[in-house]
Amino acid sequence: MMYRRIAAIAVLASGMVASATAGAATTPEAKITPMQQAIDQGAAIFKSDRFGSTRTWIPDMAFHSKPVTCDSCHSNGGKTVGVMPTGAKIPSLIGTAADFPRYNAKAHEVFTLQRQLVHCIRAGIGGAAPAYNSPVMVDLEVYLISLSRHATMGRNVK
Ligand code: HEC
């Protein structure tokens, strides 16, 4: 037992030395996990992807029109109250992912989160939605789920 503990400490210590010496050579990207990478990619898609749409809008107090992206309505990456181009306010997307799957009365259909994304890409952006489970859809889904970290899941399943 004692031996094992010492060995573990030795491994830890050598690892620390190794990472300290390698620190200068390795870039910060090397430490990003696949999940963090998906979150980052999803956040970038959320802010800039147009899904083939050429739709634009003129933000309040701005002089020039801007391309419509998710961020046009869901302000600050969906982290704060959103504002529609019409000026109407919509809730932030914090916790939203935990509210899916959910029944959509208008569509008479149970919407998964990806189904909701398809709707927003078509109706909100005026673009063509990528296939379900395609890399772009998965990155967007992971990003939205990251905004719901620690939220209670299954709220719509009574
Ligand atoms: C033109 C404005 C607009 C754009 C662009 C838009 N959305 Fe939405 N989105 C809305 C509105 C309005 C709702 C319904 C909000 C409400 O009343 O809860 C909504 C709802 C959602 C919801 C469900 C929120 C909930 O709990 O009801 C998600 C998730 C979402 N949008 C993600 C996205 C993503 C991702 C994009 C980009 C692919 C996007 N939206 C683009 C306006 C937009």
PDB file of C-alpha atoms and ligand atoms in Angstrom:
ATOM      1  CA  MET A   1       0.000   0.000   0.000  1.00  0.00           C
ATOM      2  CA  MET A   2       2.725   2.367   1.075  1.00  0.00           C
ATOM      3  CA  TYR A   3       4.786   1.481  -1.975  1.00  0.00           C
ATOM      4  CA  ARG A   4       1.840   2.109  -4.291  1.00  0.00           C
ATOM      5  CA  ARG A   5       1.246   5.515  -2.809  1.00  0.00           C
ATOM      6  CA  ILE A   6       4.854   6.533  -3.260  1.00  0.00           C
ATOM      7  CA  ALA A   7       4.777   5.253  -6.827  1.00  0.00           C
ATOM      8  CA  ALA A   8       1.653   7.294  -7.527  1.00  0.00           C
ATOM      9  CA  ILE A   9       3.283  10.421  -6.139  1.00  0.00           C
ATOM     10  CA  ALA A  10       6.392   9.733  -8.211  1.00  0.00           C
ATOM     11  CA  VAL A  11       4.255   9.407 -11.359  1.00  0.00           C
ATOM     12  CA  LEU A  12       2.438  12.620 -10.494  1.00  0.00           C
ATOM     13  CA  ALA A  13       5.689  14.456  -9.851  1.00  0.00           C
ATOM     14  CA  SER A  14       7.300  13.257 -13.070  1.00  0.00           C
ATOM     15  CA  GLY A  15       4.157  14.241 -14.941  1.00  0.00           C
ATOM     16  CA  MET A  16       4.336  17.698 -13.449  1.00  0.00           C
ATOM     17  CA  VAL A  17       7.953  18.048 -14.448  1.00  0.00           C
ATOM     18  CA  ALA A  18       7.195  16.773 -17.924  1.00  0.00           C
ATOM     19  CA  SER A  19       4.292  19.175 -18.423  1.00  0.00           C
ATOM     20  CA  ALA A  20       6.296  22.052 -16.960  1.00  0.00           C
ATOM     21  CA  THR A  21       9.136  21.488 -19.393  1.00  0.00           C
ATOM     22  CA  ALA A  22       6.786  20.792 -22.302  1.00  0.00           C
ATOM     23  CA  GLY A  23       4.720  23.852 -21.389  1.00  0.00           C
ATOM     24  CA  ALA A  24       6.703  26.245 -23.517  1.00  0.00           C
ATOM     25  CA  ALA A  25       6.484  24.061 -26.601  1.00  0.00           C
ATOM     26  CA  THR A  26       2.806  23.014 -26.424  1.00  0.00           C
ATOM     27  CA  THR A  27       0.083  25.433 -27.450  1.00  0.00           C
ATOM     28  CA  PRO A  28      -2.982  26.027 -25.224  1.00  0.00           C
ATOM     29  CA  GLU A  29      -5.132  24.239 -27.844  1.00  0.00           C
ATOM     30  CA  ALA A  30      -3.408  20.993 -26.942  1.00  0.00           C
ATOM     31  CA  LYS A  31      -5.296  20.959 -23.612  1.00  0.00           C
ATOM     32  CA  ILE A  32      -8.790  21.529 -25.052  1.00  0.00           C
ATOM     33  CA  THR A  33     -11.004  18.461 -24.620  1.00  0.00           C
ATOM     34  CA  PRO A  34     -13.193  17.187 -27.484  1.00  0.00           C
ATOM     35  CA  MET A  35     -16.308  18.401 -25.598  1.00  0.00           C
ATOM     36  CA  GLN A  36     -14.835  21.879 -25.091  1.00  0.00           C
ATOM     37  CA  GLN A  37     -13.918  21.928 -28.763  1.00  0.00           C
ATOM     38  CA  ALA A  38     -17.525  21.089 -29.717  1.00  0.00           C
ATOM     39  CA  ILE A  39     -18.808  23.832 -27.384  1.00  0.00           C
ATOM     40  CA  ASP A  40     -16.417  26.380 -28.912  1.00  0.00           C
ATOM     41  CA  GLN A  41     -17.324  25.348 -32.450  1.00  0.00           C
ATOM     42  CA  GLY A  42     -21.030  25.479 -31.595  1.00  0.00           C
ATOM     43  CA  ALA A  43     -20.603  28.977 -30.143  1.00  0.00           C
ATOM     44  CA  ALA A  44     -18.857  30.106 -33.337  1.00  0.00           C
ATOM     45  CA  ILE A  45     -21.600  28.591 -35.530  1.00  0.00           C
ATOM     46  CA  PHE A  46     -24.222  30.295 -33.338  1.00  0.00           C
ATOM     47  CA  LYS A  47     -22.594  33.686 -33.905  1.00  0.00           C
ATOM     48  CA  SER A  48     -21.664  33.468 -37.558  1.00  0.00           C
ATOM     49  CA  ASP A  49     -23.239  30.625 -39.560  1.00  0.00           C
ATOM     50  CA  ARG A  50     -25.803  31.728 -42.167  1.00  0.00           C
ATOM     51  CA  PHE A  51     -26.843  28.260 -43.366  1.00  0.00           C
ATOM     52  CA  GLY A  52     -26.866  29.532 -46.949  1.00  0.00           C
ATOM     53  CA  SER A  53     -29.213  32.432 -46.176  1.00  0.00           C
ATOM     54  CA  THR A  54     -28.619  35.951 -47.508  1.00  0.00           C
ATOM     55  CA  ARG A  55     -31.127  37.509 -45.071  1.00  0.00           C
ATOM     56  CA  THR A  56     -29.932  40.672 -43.294  1.00  0.00           C
ATOM     57  CA  TRP A  57     -31.275  42.998 -40.599  1.00  0.00           C
ATOM     58  CA  ILE A  58     -30.387  46.426 -39.216  1.00  0.00           C
ATOM     59  CA  PRO A  59     -29.699  46.291 -35.481  1.00  0.00           C
ATOM     60  CA  ASP A  60     -31.060  49.052 -33.270  1.00  0.00           C
ATOM     61  CA  MET A  61     -28.802  52.154 -33.372  1.00  0.00           C
ATOM     62  CA  ALA A  62     -26.733  50.728 -36.245  1.00  0.00           C
ATOM     63  CA  PHE A  63     -26.166  52.267 -39.671  1.00  0.00           C
ATOM     64  CA  HIS A  64     -25.492  49.115 -41.640  1.00  0.00           C
ATOM     65  CA  SER A  65     -27.386  45.885 -42.086  1.00  0.00           C
ATOM     66  CA  LYS A  66     -25.874  42.689 -40.704  1.00  0.00           C
ATOM     67  CA  PRO A  67     -26.264  39.048 -41.748  1.00  0.00           C
ATOM     68  CA  VAL A  68     -28.905  37.139 -39.752  1.00  0.00           C
ATOM     69  CA  THR A  69     -27.414  34.484 -37.461  1.00  0.00           C
ATOM     70  CA  CYS A  70     -28.724  32.817 -34.288  1.00  0.00           C
ATOM     71  CA  ASP A  71     -27.103  35.646 -32.362  1.00  0.00           C
ATOM     72  CA  SER A  72     -29.233  38.267 -34.163  1.00  0.00           C
ATOM     73  CA  CYS A  73     -32.211  37.286 -31.978  1.00  0.00           C
ATOM     74  CA  HIS A  74     -30.588  35.284 -29.174  1.00  0.00           C
ATOM     75  CA  SER A  75     -28.226  38.040 -28.007  1.00  0.00           C
ATOM     76  CA  ASN A  76     -24.773  37.387 -26.533  1.00  0.00           C
ATOM     77  CA  GLY A  77     -24.663  33.781 -27.610  1.00  0.00           C
ATOM     78  CA  GLY A  78     -28.117  33.216 -26.079  1.00  0.00           C
ATOM     79  CA  LYS A  79     -26.765  34.023 -22.622  1.00  0.00           C
ATOM     80  CA  THR A  80     -28.894  37.124 -22.048  1.00  0.00           C
ATOM     81  CA  VAL A  81     -32.471  38.157 -22.902  1.00  0.00           C
ATOM     82  CA  GLY A  82     -32.811  38.088 -26.689  1.00  0.00           C
ATOM     83  CA  VAL A  83     -34.182  40.836 -28.890  1.00  0.00           C
ATOM     84  CA  MET A  84     -35.983  40.123 -32.144  1.00  0.00           C
ATOM     85  CA  PRO A  85     -35.342  42.416 -35.140  1.00  0.00           C
ATOM     86  CA  THR A  86     -38.869  43.732 -34.415  1.00  0.00           C
ATOM     87  CA  GLY A  87     -37.714  44.794 -30.933  1.00  0.00           C
ATOM     88  CA  ALA A  88     -39.704  42.088 -29.113  1.00  0.00           C
ATOM     89  CA  LYS A  89     -37.844  40.484 -26.203  1.00  0.00           C
ATOM     90  CA  ILE A  90     -37.403  36.710 -25.923  1.00  0.00           C
ATOM     91  CA  PRO A  91     -36.031  34.642 -23.007  1.00  0.00           C
ATOM     92  CA  SER A  92     -32.330  33.758 -22.866  1.00  0.00           C
ATOM     93  CA  LEU A  93     -31.319  30.229 -23.863  1.00  0.00           C
ATOM     94  CA  ILE A  94     -29.857  29.443 -20.433  1.00  0.00           C
ATOM     95  CA  GLY A  95     -31.551  26.215 -19.292  1.00  0.00           C
ATOM     96  CA  THR A  96     -33.497  25.800 -22.539  1.00  0.00           C
ATOM     97  CA  ALA A  97     -31.873  22.529 -23.617  1.00  0.00           C
ATOM     98  CA  ALA A  98     -33.232  20.851 -20.468  1.00  0.00           C
ATOM     99  CA  ASP A  99     -36.762  21.691 -21.660  1.00  0.00           C
ATOM    100  CA  PHE A 100     -36.497  19.290 -24.607  1.00  0.00           C
ATOM    101  CA  PRO A 101     -37.993  17.015 -25.838  1.00  0.00           C
ATOM    102  CA  ARG A 102     -41.179  19.064 -25.683  1.00  0.00           C
ATOM    103  CA  TYR A 103     -44.552  19.083 -27.412  1.00  0.00           C
ATOM    104  CA  ASN A 104     -44.924  21.792 -30.020  1.00  0.00           C
ATOM    105  CA  ALA A 105     -48.646  22.489 -30.318  1.00  0.00           C
ATOM    106  CA  LYS A 106     -48.335  24.417 -33.588  1.00  0.00           C
ATOM    107  CA  ALA A 107     -46.496  21.586 -35.330  1.00  0.00           C
ATOM    108  CA  HIS A 108     -48.497  18.827 -33.524  1.00  0.00           C
ATOM    109  CA  GLU A 109     -45.140  17.182 -32.943  1.00  0.00           C
ATOM    110  CA  VAL A 110     -42.797  16.377 -30.084  1.00  0.00           C
ATOM    111  CA  PHE A 111     -39.718  18.529 -30.737  1.00  0.00           C
ATOM    112  CA  THR A 112     -36.252  17.309 -29.833  1.00  0.00           C
ATOM    113  CA  LEU A 113     -33.628  20.018 -29.374  1.00  0.00           C
ATOM    114  CA  GLN A 114     -32.261  19.344 -32.873  1.00  0.00           C
ATOM    115  CA  ARG A 115     -35.792  19.609 -34.308  1.00  0.00           C
ATOM    116  CA  GLN A 116     -36.068  23.031 -32.653  1.00  0.00           C
ATOM    117  CA  LEU A 117     -32.726  24.000 -34.202  1.00  0.00           C
ATOM    118  CA  VAL A 118     -34.009  22.944 -37.630  1.00  0.00           C
ATOM    119  CA  HIS A 119     -37.059  25.167 -37.085  1.00  0.00           C
ATOM    120  CA  CYS A 120     -34.923  28.168 -36.050  1.00  0.00           C
ATOM    121  CA  ILE A 121     -32.526  27.707 -38.989  1.00  0.00           C
ATOM    122  CA  ARG A 122     -35.457  27.654 -41.442  1.00  0.00           C
ATOM    123  CA  ALA A 123     -37.804  30.209 -39.887  1.00  0.00           C
ATOM    124  CA  GLY A 124     -35.365  32.465 -38.020  1.00  0.00           C
ATOM    125  CA  ILE A 125     -32.416  32.574 -40.399  1.00  0.00           C
ATOM    126  CA  GLY A 126     -34.145  31.564 -43.635  1.00  0.00           C
ATOM    127  CA  GLY A 127     -31.456  28.988 -44.272  1.00  0.00           C
ATOM    128  CA  ALA A 128     -31.251  25.311 -45.115  1.00  0.00           C
ATOM    129  CA  ALA A 129     -30.762  23.078 -42.062  1.00  0.00           C
ATOM    130  CA  PRO A 130     -27.897  20.571 -42.116  1.00  0.00           C
ATOM    131  CA  ALA A 131     -28.805  16.896 -41.640  1.00  0.00           C
ATOM    132  CA  TYR A 132     -29.667  15.629 -38.164  1.00  0.00           C
ATOM    133  CA  ASN A 133     -26.543  14.560 -36.245  1.00  0.00           C
ATOM    134  CA  SER A 134     -24.262  16.206 -38.808  1.00  0.00           C
ATOM    135  CA  PRO A 135     -21.158  17.804 -37.212  1.00  0.00           C
ATOM    136  CA  VAL A 136     -22.681  21.312 -37.322  1.00  0.00           C
ATOM    137  CA  MET A 137     -25.927  20.169 -35.654  1.00  0.00           C
ATOM    138  CA  VAL A 138     -24.027  18.231 -32.990  1.00  0.00           C
ATOM    139  CA  ASP A 139     -21.782  21.236 -32.224  1.00  0.00           C
ATOM    140  CA  LEU A 140     -24.833  23.511 -31.922  1.00  0.00           C
ATOM    141  CA  GLU A 141     -26.586  20.984 -29.696  1.00  0.00           C
ATOM    142  CA  VAL A 142     -23.546  20.609 -27.449  1.00  0.00           C
ATOM    143  CA  TYR A 143     -23.216  24.407 -27.217  1.00  0.00           C
ATOM    144  CA  LEU A 144     -26.875  24.773 -26.158  1.00  0.00           C
ATOM    145  CA  ILE A 145     -26.522  21.949 -23.641  1.00  0.00           C
ATOM    146  CA  SER A 146     -23.479  23.739 -22.208  1.00  0.00           C
ATOM    147  CA  LEU A 147     -25.825  26.668 -21.486  1.00  0.00           C
ATOM    148  CA  SER A 148     -27.987  24.256 -19.454  1.00  0.00           C
ATOM    149  CA  ARG A 149     -25.240  22.794 -17.298  1.00  0.00           C
ATOM    150  CA  HIS A 150     -26.759  21.695 -13.933  1.00  0.00           C
ATOM    151  CA  ALA A 151     -30.340  22.362 -15.112  1.00  0.00           C
ATOM    152  CA  THR A 152     -32.892  19.657 -14.250  1.00  0.00           C
ATOM    153  CA  MET A 153     -33.578  17.356 -17.165  1.00  0.00           C
ATOM    154  CA  GLY A 154     -36.930  15.739 -17.944  1.00  0.00           C
ATOM    155  CA  ARG A 155     -39.079  18.685 -16.899  1.00  0.00           C
ATOM    156  CA  ASN A 156     -41.593  17.892 -19.637  1.00  0.00           C
ATOM    157  CA  VAL A 157     -41.946  14.222 -18.758  1.00  0.00           C
ATOM    158  CA  LYS A 158     -44.584  14.074 -16.042  1.00  0.00           C
TER     159      LYS A 158
HETATM  160  C1  HEC B   1     -35.404  35.876 -36.210  1.00  0.00           C
HETATM  161  C2  HEC B   1     -35.077  35.578 -34.817  1.00  0.00           C
HETATM  162  C3  HEC B   1     -34.483  34.230 -34.467  1.00  0.00           C
HETATM  163  C4  HEC B   1     -33.359  33.640 -34.997  1.00  0.00           C
HETATM  164  C5  HEC B   1     -32.463  34.180 -36.099  1.00  0.00           C
HETATM  165  C6  HEC B   1     -33.174  32.403 -34.286  1.00  0.00           C
HETATM  166  N1  HEC B   1     -34.151  32.239 -33.351  1.00  0.00           N
HETATM  167 FE1  HEC B   1     -34.285  30.747 -31.987  1.00  0.00          FE
HETATM  168  N2  HEC B   1     -36.038  31.469 -31.361  1.00  0.00           N
HETATM  169  C7  HEC B   1     -36.623  32.650 -31.771  1.00  0.00           C
HETATM  170  C8  HEC B   1     -37.905  32.818 -31.098  1.00  0.00           C
HETATM  171  C9  HEC B   1     -38.854  33.990 -31.267  1.00  0.00           C
HETATM  172  C10 HEC B   1     -38.055  31.698 -30.261  1.00  0.00           C
HETATM  173  C11 HEC B   1     -39.209  31.398 -29.292  1.00  0.00           C
HETATM  174  C12 HEC B   1     -38.820  32.087 -28.017  1.00  0.00           C
HETATM  175  C13 HEC B   1     -39.804  31.947 -26.948  1.00  0.00           C
HETATM  176  O1  HEC B   1     -40.780  32.667 -26.981  1.00  0.00           O
HETATM  177  O2  HEC B   1     -39.571  31.098 -26.077  1.00  0.00           O
HETATM  178  C14 HEC B   1     -36.868  30.869 -30.451  1.00  0.00           C
HETATM  179  C15 HEC B   1     -36.632  29.696 -29.776  1.00  0.00           C
HETATM  180  C16 HEC B   1     -35.442  29.018 -29.777  1.00  0.00           C
HETATM  181  C17 HEC B   1     -35.144  27.887 -28.941  1.00  0.00           C
HETATM  182  C18 HEC B   1     -36.079  27.277 -27.900  1.00  0.00           C
HETATM  183  C19 HEC B   1     -36.193  28.220 -26.756  1.00  0.00           C
HETATM  184  C20 HEC B   1     -37.321  27.874 -25.846  1.00  0.00           C
HETATM  185  O3  HEC B   1     -37.090  27.376 -24.746  1.00  0.00           O
HETATM  186  O4  HEC B   1     -38.464  28.096 -26.258  1.00  0.00           O
HETATM  187  C21 HEC B   1     -33.870  27.489 -29.237  1.00  0.00           C
HETATM  188  C22 HEC B   1     -33.099  26.349 -28.615  1.00  0.00           C
HETATM  189  C23 HEC B   1     -33.396  28.371 -30.285  1.00  0.00           C
HETATM  190  N3  HEC B   1     -34.369  29.280 -30.580  1.00  0.00           N
HETATM  191  C24 HEC B   1     -32.157  28.290 -30.872  1.00  0.00           C
HETATM  192  C25 HEC B   1     -31.798  29.017 -32.007  1.00  0.00           C
HETATM  193  C26 HEC B   1     -30.612  28.759 -32.772  1.00  0.00           C
HETATM  194  C27 HEC B   1     -29.563  27.730 -32.448  1.00  0.00           C
HETATM  195  C28 HEC B   1     -30.624  29.636 -33.815  1.00  0.00           C
HETATM  196  C29 HEC B   1     -29.659  29.688 -34.956  1.00  0.00           C
HETATM  197  C30 HEC B   1     -29.572  28.476 -35.767  1.00  0.00           C
HETATM  198  C31 HEC B   1     -31.810  30.468 -33.673  1.00  0.00           C
HETATM  199  N4  HEC B   1     -32.498  30.045 -32.584  1.00  0.00           N
HETATM  200  C32 HEC B   1     -32.135  31.516 -34.520  1.00  0.00           C
HETATM  201  C33 HEC B   1     -36.090  33.556 -32.679  1.00  0.00           C
HETATM  202  C34 HEC B   1     -34.972  33.332 -33.440  1.00  0.00           C
END
